[in-house]
Each structure stands twice: as structure tokens, then as C-alpha cells.
PDB file of C-alpha atoms in Angstrom:
ATOM      1  CA  LEU A  16    -176.336-251.579  41.476  1.00 41.00           C
ATOM      2  CA  THR A  17    -174.825-248.338  42.606  1.00 38.00           C
ATOM      3  CA  SER A  18    -174.811-249.411  46.235  1.00 36.00           C
ATOM      4  CA  LEU A  19    -173.279-252.719  45.304  1.00 35.00           C
ATOM      5  CA  ILE A  20    -170.434-251.061  43.440  1.00 33.00           C
ATOM      6  CA  ILE A  21    -169.733-248.779  46.377  1.00 32.00           C
ATOM      7  CA  CYS A  22    -169.770-251.683  48.781  1.00 33.00           C
ATOM      8  CA  VAL A  23    -167.379-253.682  46.649  1.00 34.00           C
ATOM      9  CA  SER A  24    -164.873-250.842  46.383  1.00 35.00           C
ATOM     10  CA  LEU A  25    -165.104-249.877  50.056  1.00 36.00           C
ATOM     11  CA  GLY A  26    -166.055-253.203  51.511  1.00 38.00           C
ATOM     12  CA  ALA A  27    -162.464-254.378  51.533  1.00 40.00           C
ATOM     13  CA  VAL A  28    -161.725-251.715  54.074  1.00 41.00           C
ATOM     14  CA  ILE A  29    -164.687-252.438  56.355  1.00 40.00           C
ATOM     15  CA  TRP A  30    -165.627-256.087  55.997  1.00 45.00           C
ATOM     16  CA  HIS A  31    -162.785-257.902  54.257  1.00 49.00           C
ATOM     17  CA  PRO A  32    -159.372-257.117  55.720  1.00 48.00           C
ATOM     18  CA  SER A  33    -157.863-260.131  53.985  1.00 49.00           C
ATOM     19  CA  LEU A  34    -159.072-258.774  50.656  1.00 47.00           C
ATOM     20  CA  LEU A  35    -157.387-255.471  51.487  1.00 46.00           C
ATOM     21  CA  VAL A  36    -154.051-257.206  51.869  1.00 47.00           C
ATOM     22  CA  ILE A  37    -154.508-258.997  48.578  1.00 43.00           C
ATOM     23  CA  ILE A  38    -155.480-255.842  46.717  1.00 44.00           C
ATOM     24  CA  PHE A  39    -152.587-253.853  48.137  1.00 44.00           C
ATOM     25  CA  PHE A  40    -150.189-256.665  47.401  1.00 47.00           C
ATOM     26  CA  ILE A  41    -151.315-256.774  43.783  1.00 45.00           C
ATOM     27  CA  LEU A  42    -151.057-253.010  43.404  1.00 48.00           C
ATOM     28  CA  ILE A  43    -147.598-252.878  44.924  1.00 49.00           C
ATOM     29  CA  THR A  44    -146.376-255.807  42.854  1.00 50.00           C
ATOM     30  CA  ASN A  45    -147.701-254.451  39.574  1.00 51.00           C
ATOM     31  CA  THR A  46    -146.456-250.905  40.056  1.00 50.00           C
ATOM     32  CA  LYS A  47    -142.927-251.723  41.237  1.00 50.00           C
ATOM     33  CA  VAL A  48    -140.455-250.625  38.563  1.00 55.00           C
ATOM     34  CA  GLN A  49    -136.861-251.688  38.594  1.00 62.00           C
ATOM     35  CA  ALA A  50    -134.496-248.715  38.269  1.00 78.00           C
ATOM     36  CA  LYS A  51    -132.549-248.470  35.018  1.00 88.00           C
ATOM     37  CA  SER A  52    -128.815-247.944  35.131  1.00 93.00           C
ATOM     38  CA  TYR A  53    -125.723-248.359  33.006  1.00 95.00           C
ATOM     39  CA  TYR A  54    -122.004-247.861  33.350  1.00 96.00           C
ATOM     40  CA  ILE A  55    -118.796-248.209  31.355  1.00 96.00           C
ATOM     41  CA  ASP A  56    -116.867-251.183  32.651  1.00 96.00           C
ATOM     42  CA  ASP A  57    -113.746-250.371  30.658  1.00 96.00           C
ATOM     43  CA  MET A  58    -112.615-247.630  28.278  1.00 95.00           C
ATOM     44  CA  GLN A  59    -109.503-247.892  26.136  1.00 96.00           C
ATOM     45  CA  ILE A  60    -108.229-244.885  24.186  1.00 95.00           C
ATOM     46  CA  GLU A  61    -105.394-245.039  21.666  1.00 95.00           C
ATOM     47  CA  ALA A  62    -104.398-241.605  20.374  1.00 93.00           C
ATOM     48  CA  THR A  63    -101.794-241.145  17.664  1.00 93.00           C
ATOM     49  CA  VAL A  64    -100.334-237.718  16.954  1.00 91.00           C
ATOM     50  CA  GLN A  65    -100.147-237.011  13.224  1.00 92.00           C
ATOM     51  CA  ASN A  66     -97.393-234.982  11.560  1.00 89.00           C
ATOM     52  CA  ASN A  67     -99.918-232.327  10.516  1.00 90.00           C
ATOM     53  CA  GLY A  68    -101.093-231.701  14.107  1.00 90.00           C
ATOM     54  CA  ASP A  69    -104.206-233.881  13.950  1.00 93.00           C
ATOM     55  CA  LEU A  70    -104.935-236.532  16.574  1.00 94.00           C
ATOM     56  CA  GLN A  71    -106.122-239.953  15.405  1.00 96.00           C
ATOM     57  CA  ILE A  72    -108.215-241.583  18.155  1.00 96.00           C
ATOM     58  CA  GLU A  73    -109.555-245.113  18.538  1.00 97.00           C
ATOM     59  CA  GLN A  74    -111.885-245.423  21.520  1.00 97.00           C
ATOM     60  CA  THR A  75    -113.184-248.793  22.746  1.00 97.00           C
ATOM     61  CA  LEU A  76    -115.987-248.739  25.326  1.00 97.00           C
ATOM     62  CA  LYS A  77    -117.437-251.720  27.192  1.00 98.00           C
ATOM     63  CA  TYR A  78    -120.945-250.872  28.420  1.00 97.00           C
ATOM     64  CA  ALA A  79    -123.078-252.738  30.957  1.00 97.00           C
ATOM     65  CA  PHE A  80    -126.834-252.067  30.661  1.00 97.00           C
ATOM     66  CA  ASN A  81    -129.392-252.742  33.385  1.00 97.00           C
ATOM     67  CA  GLY A  82    -132.765-252.126  31.772  1.00 96.00           C
ATOM     68  CA  GLU A  83    -133.831-251.146  28.274  1.00 96.00           C
ATOM     69  CA  TYR A  84    -131.860-248.602  26.236  1.00 96.00           C
ATOM     70  CA  ASN A  85    -131.883-247.476  22.611  1.00 96.00           C
ATOM     71  CA  GLY A  86    -128.146-246.921  22.329  1.00 96.00           C
ATOM     72  CA  ILE A  87    -125.353-244.665  23.529  1.00 96.00           C
ATOM     73  CA  TYR A  88    -124.199-241.056  23.249  1.00 92.00           C
ATOM     74  CA  ILE A  89    -120.588-240.008  22.804  1.00 92.00           C
ATOM     75  CA  THR A  90    -119.572-236.364  23.183  1.00 92.00           C
ATOM     76  CA  ILE A  91    -116.184-235.373  21.768  1.00 92.00           C
ATOM     77  CA  PRO A  92    -115.051-231.983  23.120  1.00 89.00           C
ATOM     78  CA  THR A  93    -113.373-229.626  20.647  1.00 88.00           C
ATOM     79  CA  LYS A  94    -113.140-226.394  22.646  1.00 83.00           C
ATOM     80  CA  TYR A  95    -110.797-225.971  25.571  1.00 67.00           C
ATOM     81  CA  LYS A  96    -112.515-225.457  28.944  1.00 62.00           C
ATOM     82  CA  ASN A  97    -110.417-224.071  31.784  1.00 56.00           C
ATOM     83  CA  GLN A  98    -112.526-225.358  34.684  1.00 49.00           C
ATOM     84  CA  GLU A  99    -110.061-224.045  37.237  1.00 48.00           C
ATOM     85  CA  GLU A 100    -110.366-220.498  35.823  1.00 45.00           C
ATOM     86  CA  VAL A 101    -106.616-219.990  35.840  1.00 46.00           C
ATOM     87  CA  ILE A 102    -105.577-216.653  34.369  1.00 41.00           C
ATOM     88  CA  SER A 103    -103.164-217.304  31.517  1.00 46.00           C
ATOM     89  CA  LYS A 104    -101.133-214.934  29.384  1.00 46.00           C
ATOM     90  CA  ILE A 105    -101.673-217.282  26.448  1.00 49.00           C
ATOM     91  CA  SER A 106    -105.134-217.563  24.924  1.00 58.00           C
ATOM     92  CA  ASN A 107    -106.709-220.945  25.615  1.00 68.00           C
ATOM     93  CA  ASP A 108    -108.104-220.896  22.069  1.00 79.00           C
ATOM     94  CA  ILE A 109    -104.845-222.322  20.787  1.00 82.00           C
ATOM     95  CA  TYR A 110    -105.810-225.671  22.343  1.00 80.00           C
ATOM     96  CA  ASN A 111    -109.113-225.905  20.458  1.00 87.00           C
ATOM     97  CA  ALA A 112    -109.550-228.490  17.734  1.00 88.00           C
ATOM     98  CA  SER A 113    -110.786-227.095  14.441  1.00 89.00           C
ATOM     99  CA  GLY A 114    -113.175-230.007  13.950  1.00 91.00           C
ATOM    100  CA  VAL A 115    -113.921-233.725  14.261  1.00 94.00           C
ATOM    101  CA  PHE A 116    -114.047-236.255  11.448  1.00 95.00           C
ATOM    102  CA  VAL A 117    -115.786-239.491  12.487  1.00 97.00           C
ATOM    103  CA  GLN A 118    -114.269-242.360  10.531  1.00 97.00           C
ATOM    104  CA  ASP A 119    -116.044-245.432  11.863  1.00 98.00           C
ATOM    105  CA  VAL A 120    -118.442-246.746  14.513  1.00 98.00           C
ATOM    106  CA  SER A 121    -118.683-250.475  15.167  1.00 98.00           C
ATOM    107  CA  LEU A 122    -119.990-253.110  17.569  1.00 98.00           C
ATOM    108  CA  ILE A 123    -117.652-255.853  18.808  1.00 97.00           C
ATOM    109  CA  GLU A 124    -119.267-259.230  19.510  1.00 95.00           C
ATOM    110  CA  ASP A 125    -117.426-262.529  19.982  1.00 91.00           C
ATOM    111  CA  SER A 126    -114.310-261.234  18.220  1.00 88.00           C
ATOM    112  CA  ASN A 127    -116.441-260.073  15.276  1.00 96.00           C
ATOM    113  CA  GLU A 128    -116.702-256.407  14.312  1.00 97.00           C
ATOM    114  CA  TYR A 129    -119.964-255.059  12.861  1.00 97.00           C
ATOM    115  CA  HIS A 130    -119.622-251.645  11.215  1.00 98.00           C
ATOM    116  CA  TYR A 131    -122.485-249.190  11.644  1.00 98.00           C
ATOM    117  CA  SER A 132    -123.694-246.859   8.893  1.00 98.00           C
ATOM    118  CA  LYS A 133    -123.831-243.095   9.240  1.00 98.00           C
ATOM    119  CA  VAL A 134    -127.275-241.625   8.511  1.00 97.00           C
ATOM    120  CA  GLY A 135    -128.721-238.140   8.525  1.00 96.00           C
ATOM    121  CA  SER A 136    -131.418-239.023  11.070  1.00 96.00           C
ATOM    122  CA  ALA A 137    -132.753-242.024  12.950  1.00 97.00           C
ATOM    123  CA  ILE A 138    -135.420-242.909  15.503  1.00 96.00           C
ATOM    124  CA  ASN A 139    -135.426-245.015  18.650  1.00 95.00           C
ATOM    125  CA  GLY A 140    -135.609-248.655  17.721  1.00 95.00           C
ATOM    126  CA  ASN A 141    -133.293-248.352  14.720  1.00 97.00           C
ATOM    127  CA  GLU A 142    -130.210-250.533  14.863  1.00 96.00           C
ATOM    128  CA  GLY A 143    -126.816-250.541  13.187  1.00 97.00           C
ATOM    129  CA  VAL A 144    -126.719-246.807  12.416  1.00 98.00           C
ATOM    130  CA  TYR A 145    -125.336-243.645  13.985  1.00 98.00           C
ATOM    131  CA  THR A 146    -125.725-239.898  13.637  1.00 98.00           C
ATOM    132  CA  THR A 147    -123.398-236.975  14.330  1.00 97.00           C
ATOM    133  CA  GLU A 148    -124.165-233.428  15.435  1.00 96.00           C
ATOM    134  CA  ASN A 149    -121.609-230.634  15.560  1.00 92.00           C
ATOM    135  CA  THR A 150    -122.024-227.887  18.156  1.00 89.00           C
ATOM    136  CA  TYR A 151    -119.875-224.866  18.941  1.00 86.00           C
ATOM    137  CA  ASN A 152    -117.751-226.839  21.422  1.00 87.00           C
ATOM    138  CA  SER A 153    -118.200-230.532  20.640  1.00 90.00           C
ATOM    139  CA  CYS A 154    -119.225-233.288  18.267  1.00 93.00           C
ATOM    140  CA  LYS A 155    -122.043-235.521  19.506  1.00 94.00           C
ATOM    141  CA  ILE A 156    -122.337-239.090  18.242  1.00 96.00           C
ATOM    142  CA  LYS A 157    -125.536-241.055  18.822  1.00 97.00           C
ATOM    143  CA  VAL A 158    -125.224-244.797  18.264  1.00 98.00           C
ATOM    144  CA  TYR A 159    -128.468-246.716  17.726  1.00 98.00           C
ATOM    145  CA  SER A 160    -128.141-250.153  19.257  1.00 97.00           C
ATOM    146  CA  PRO A 161    -131.182-251.322  21.307  1.00 97.00           C
ATOM    147  CA  SER A 162    -130.000-253.093  24.456  1.00 97.00           C
ATOM    148  CA  VAL A 163    -131.788-254.852  27.326  1.00 96.00           C
ATOM    149  CA  ASP A 164    -129.914-256.174  30.392  1.00 97.00           C
ATOM    150  CA  THR A 165    -126.747-256.922  28.486  1.00 97.00           C
ATOM    151  CA  LYS A 166    -123.138-255.907  27.900  1.00 97.00           C
ATOM    152  CA  LYS A 167    -121.881-254.423  24.652  1.00 98.00           C
ATOM    153  CA  THR A 168    -118.547-253.219  23.326  1.00 98.00           C
ATOM    154  CA  PHE A 169    -118.387-250.303  20.895  1.00 98.00           C
ATOM    155  CA  LYS A 170    -115.428-248.918  18.969  1.00 98.00           C
ATOM    156  CA  ILE A 171    -115.334-245.317  17.768  1.00 98.00           C
ATOM    157  CA  LYS A 172    -112.641-244.037  15.380  1.00 98.00           C
ATOM    158  CA  TYR A 173    -112.277-240.336  14.696  1.00 97.00           C
ATOM    159  CA  ILE A 174    -109.790-237.569  13.951  1.00 96.00           C
ATOM    160  CA  LEU A 175    -109.448-234.411  16.036  1.00 94.00           C
ATOM    161  CA  GLN A 176    -108.288-231.868  13.521  1.00 93.00           C
ATOM    162  CA  ASN A 177    -105.528-229.356  14.241  1.00 90.00           C
ATOM    163  CA  VAL A 178    -105.471-229.983  18.010  1.00 89.00           C
ATOM    164  CA  CYS A 179    -101.696-230.075  18.523  1.00 87.00           C
ATOM    165  CA  VAL A 180     -99.851-226.779  19.054  1.00 85.00           C
ATOM    166  CA  GLU A 181     -96.480-225.907  17.547  1.00 83.00           C
ATOM    167  CA  HIS A 182     -94.463-223.483  19.663  1.00 82.00           C
ATOM    168  CA  ASN A 183     -91.103-221.967  18.762  1.00 82.00           C
ATOM    169  CA  ASP A 184     -89.171-224.636  20.626  1.00 78.00           C
ATOM    170  CA  VAL A 185     -91.578-227.515  21.304  1.00 76.00           C
ATOM    171  CA  GLY A 186     -94.746-229.170  20.110  1.00 80.00           C
ATOM    172  CA  GLU A 187     -97.628-229.549  22.585  1.00 84.00           C
ATOM    173  CA  LEU A 188    -100.756-231.653  22.966  1.00 85.00           C
ATOM    174  CA  TYR A 189    -103.163-230.427  25.644  1.00 85.00           C
ATOM    175  CA  TYR A 190    -106.510-232.172  25.463  1.00 86.00           C
ATOM    176  CA  ASN A 191    -109.329-233.246  27.755  1.00 83.00           C
ATOM    177  CA  PHE A 192    -109.935-236.813  26.597  1.00 84.00           C
ATOM    178  CA  ILE A 193    -112.944-237.410  28.825  1.00 80.00           C
ATOM    179  CA  GLY A 194    -114.736-234.078  28.911  1.00 69.00           C
ATOM    180  CA  GLY A 195    -117.575-233.324  31.302  1.00 60.00           C
ATOM    181  CA  ASP A 196    -120.599-234.845  29.574  1.00 72.00           C
ATOM    182  CA  TRP A 197    -120.446-238.476  30.730  1.00 80.00           C
ATOM    183  CA  GLN A 198    -123.652-239.393  32.541  1.00 82.00           C
ATOM    184  CA  CYS A 199    -122.392-242.682  33.946  1.00 89.00           C
ATOM    185  CA  SER A 200    -119.467-244.029  35.923  1.00 90.00           C
ATOM    186  CA  ILE A 201    -116.306-245.288  34.228  1.00 92.00           C
ATOM    187  CA  LYS A 202    -114.822-248.225  36.129  1.00 93.00           C
ATOM    188  CA  ASN A 203    -111.477-248.276  34.352  1.00 92.00           C
ATOM    189  CA  LEU A 204    -109.754-246.044  31.820  1.00 91.00           C
ATOM    190  CA  ASP A 205    -106.468-246.503  29.964  1.00 91.00           C
ATOM    191  CA  ILE A 206    -105.065-243.928  27.550  1.00 90.00           C
ATOM    192  CA  ASP A 207    -102.148-244.683  25.232  1.00 90.00           C
ATOM    193  CA  ILE A 208    -100.653-241.808  23.256  1.00 88.00           C
ATOM    194  CA  PHE A 209     -98.290-242.471  20.368  1.00 87.00           C
ATOM    195  CA  LEU A 210     -95.914-239.795  19.107  1.00 82.00           C
ATOM    196  CA  PRO A 211     -94.369-239.669  15.651  1.00 76.00           C
ATOM    197  CA  ASN A 212     -90.621-240.009  15.061  1.00 71.00           C
ATOM    198  CA  ASN A 213     -90.065-241.718  18.452  1.00 57.00           C
ATOM    199  CA  GLN A 214     -88.839-238.658  20.323  1.00 57.00           C
ATOM    200  CA  GLU A 215     -86.988-239.275  23.550  1.00 61.00           C
ATOM    201  CA  ASP A 216     -87.311-235.812  25.145  1.00 62.00           C
ATOM    202  CA  ILE A 217     -90.902-235.900  26.409  1.00 64.00           C
ATOM    203  CA  LYS A 218     -92.566-234.158  29.339  1.00 64.00           C
ATOM    204  CA  ILE A 219     -95.935-235.406  30.563  1.00 63.00           C
ATOM    205  CA  TRP A 220     -98.552-234.044  32.968  1.00 57.00           C
ATOM    206  CA  GLY A 221    -101.865-235.564  33.990  1.00 56.00           C
ATOM    207  CA  ARG A 222    -104.518-233.399  35.613  1.00 54.00           C
ATOM    208  CA  SER A 223    -107.841-234.280  37.210  1.00 52.00           C
ATOM    209  CA  LEU A 224    -110.166-232.449  39.566  1.00 45.00           C
ATOM    210  CA  SER A 225    -111.755-235.534  41.107  1.00 50.00           C
ATOM    211  CA  PHE A 226    -109.953-238.728  40.078  1.00 52.00           C
ATOM    212  CA  TRP A 227    -106.595-240.328  40.713  1.00 52.00           C
ATOM    213  CA  GLY A 228    -104.235-242.120  38.393  1.00 56.00           C
ATOM    214  CA  THR A 229    -100.662-242.532  37.276  1.00 58.00           C
ATOM    215  CA  VAL A 230     -98.795-241.283  34.223  1.00 57.00           C
ATOM    216  CA  ARG A 231     -95.658-242.871  32.910  1.00 58.00           C
ATOM    217  CA  SER A 232     -93.511-242.883  29.820  1.00 57.00           C
ATOM    218  CA  GLY A 233     -93.312-246.289  28.250  1.00 56.00           C
ATOM    219  CA  CYS A 234     -91.441-247.928  25.441  1.00 49.00           C
ATOM    220  CA  ARG A 235     -94.164-249.984  23.767  1.00 51.00           C
ATOM    221  CA  ARG A 236     -93.947-249.238  20.094  1.00 47.00           C
ATOM    222  CA  ARG A 237     -96.260-249.433  17.124  1.00 47.00           C
ATOM    223  CA  SER A 238     -95.854-248.590  13.462  1.00 40.00           C
ATOM    224  CA  SER A 239     -97.240-245.074  13.974  1.00 40.00           C
ATOM    225  CA  GLY A 240     -95.061-244.023  16.886  1.00 40.00           C
ATOM    226  CA  ARG A 241     -94.058-244.484  20.512  1.00 39.00           C
ATOM    227  CA  ARG A 242     -96.336-244.646  23.507  1.00 41.00           C
ATOM    228  CA  CYS A 243     -95.716-241.734  25.825  1.00 40.00           C
ATOM    229  CA  CYS A 244     -98.160-242.290  28.666  1.00 40.00           C
ATOM    230  CA  LYS A 245    -100.804-244.542  30.132  1.00 40.00           C
ATOM    231  CA  PRO A 246    -102.973-243.467  33.064  1.00 37.00           C
ATOM    232  CA  LYS A 247    -103.990-246.299  35.341  1.00 37.00           C
ATOM    233  CA  ARG A 248    -107.330-244.833  36.342  1.00 36.00           C
ATOM    234  CA  ARG A 249    -108.789-241.595  35.118  1.00 37.00           C
ATOM    235  CA  TYR A 250    -107.181-238.334  34.148  1.00 39.00           C
ATOM    236  CA  GLY A 251    -109.606-236.119  32.312  1.00 43.00           C
ATOM    237  CA  ARG A 252    -106.918-233.824  30.944  1.00 47.00           C
ATOM    238  CA  MET A 253    -103.482-234.680  29.608  1.00 47.00           C
ATOM    239  CA  ARG A 254    -100.599-232.420  28.582  1.00 48.00           C
ATOM    240  CA  ARG A 255     -97.500-233.484  26.693  1.00 50.00           C
ATOM    241  CA  ILE A 256     -94.603-231.361  25.527  1.00 46.00           C
TER     242      ILE A 256
END
């Protein structure tokens, strides 16, 4: 019996070349794993400056999943990072937000909006819930929404507290809307910023280390203010005075 087993396992190499092809074909077929990937097809950010210096943000993200995933992560930066290491006479700490208040997380499907519930903890496989974790420089949101080879649209609403700066002569918003923690590509990004009281004297700068885009002052209005800029592609950092 021992000799027979050895012959069967080695015999394909010596006496049965056709069997070798079949065995290899089966092994290769069974062990081939399709690579997982995902990307954000479109991201829309509407940011409204509040009179108290807070920034109300509504972020809509259209994800495309290739493979099986348990949900998404969103990292909201709160601490200013000067990646260009520019020496400034003014402390960069003035641009830090004092905190993040997450108001709502929802899934958009066929024009319907399904609101997720905030929980203290969750495990992979849970659905319709989200958790938040505050660190020294960010707020991390984990949305539990199992997905397999599909597209999903999520909406996140939150408030960046005390992020606008009041100088002696002007008010300033200097914030990195994208941050550096995205692990996937973003195909398109639009950012609309609405200012209170419809000011006309506005200066706008868009800065990015690796992406291109355009910034312009527009006149589209909403009840909460006036749009001051809309990048066409991706600017990670925006400054308005």
C-alpha cells in the first residue's frame, strides 16, 4: 500500500504526463485569487461656515467595490499638518479644530436614504451601524456596510468645531478637507463652501502637493450663505480670507 501511494503521487511525473497537466491545471485554477480593490468614483463636500466659527460639513461619497468588504473608514483631520515644513511666525495651532461632532451617517439607494445608528462597538458582518474614535489629531468613523462587487453611496454629516480663525481685520478658514489617510483613489472631487452674510470681499487659495484643480468664486446661493469656491479636481487644502 505504501508503494502504491508513492507511485500515485509521483507517477504523474514519470508515467502520466497528461495527468500532470490536469493536476497542475486544477491547482492553478483553484488557487487563483482575484485581487480586491475599491475606489471613490465621486466625492461631494458642502461646507457651511457658522457664525460661531464652526464648520458644518456634508460629505457624499460614491464607492465602487471589487471584492468583499465589511464597510468603509472615514478619517476627519482636526490638527493642522504643515507638510511643506514652512517656518511661520504664527503658530499653526490656531488652525486646529477643537473637536468633531458626527451628526449623521446614511446610505443612499435609489433615491432613498437609510440612516445608520451609532454604537459603542461593532464587529465585521454587522450592518447599518457606525462607530467613532477620537485621536489626538483626527476623528475616525467606521461604517459597517458589507459589500461585494457593488457600488454604494454614503453621506456623512458632521461639525468641525472652532476651526475658523478670527483675526483683527479678517476671518479665515484654513483646512485640509482631504487629509492624508485615504487608501484609495478619488476619481472626482467637488468642494462647495458657503459663507454667512454673503460677503463680497473674499480671497481664495487652493493648495495641493500632487493634484491639480481650479478654484473660483461663484454666486450660487443657499439659505445658509454664498458659495465661495469649487475645485474641479482635487485640492487637499483650502484657504479663504
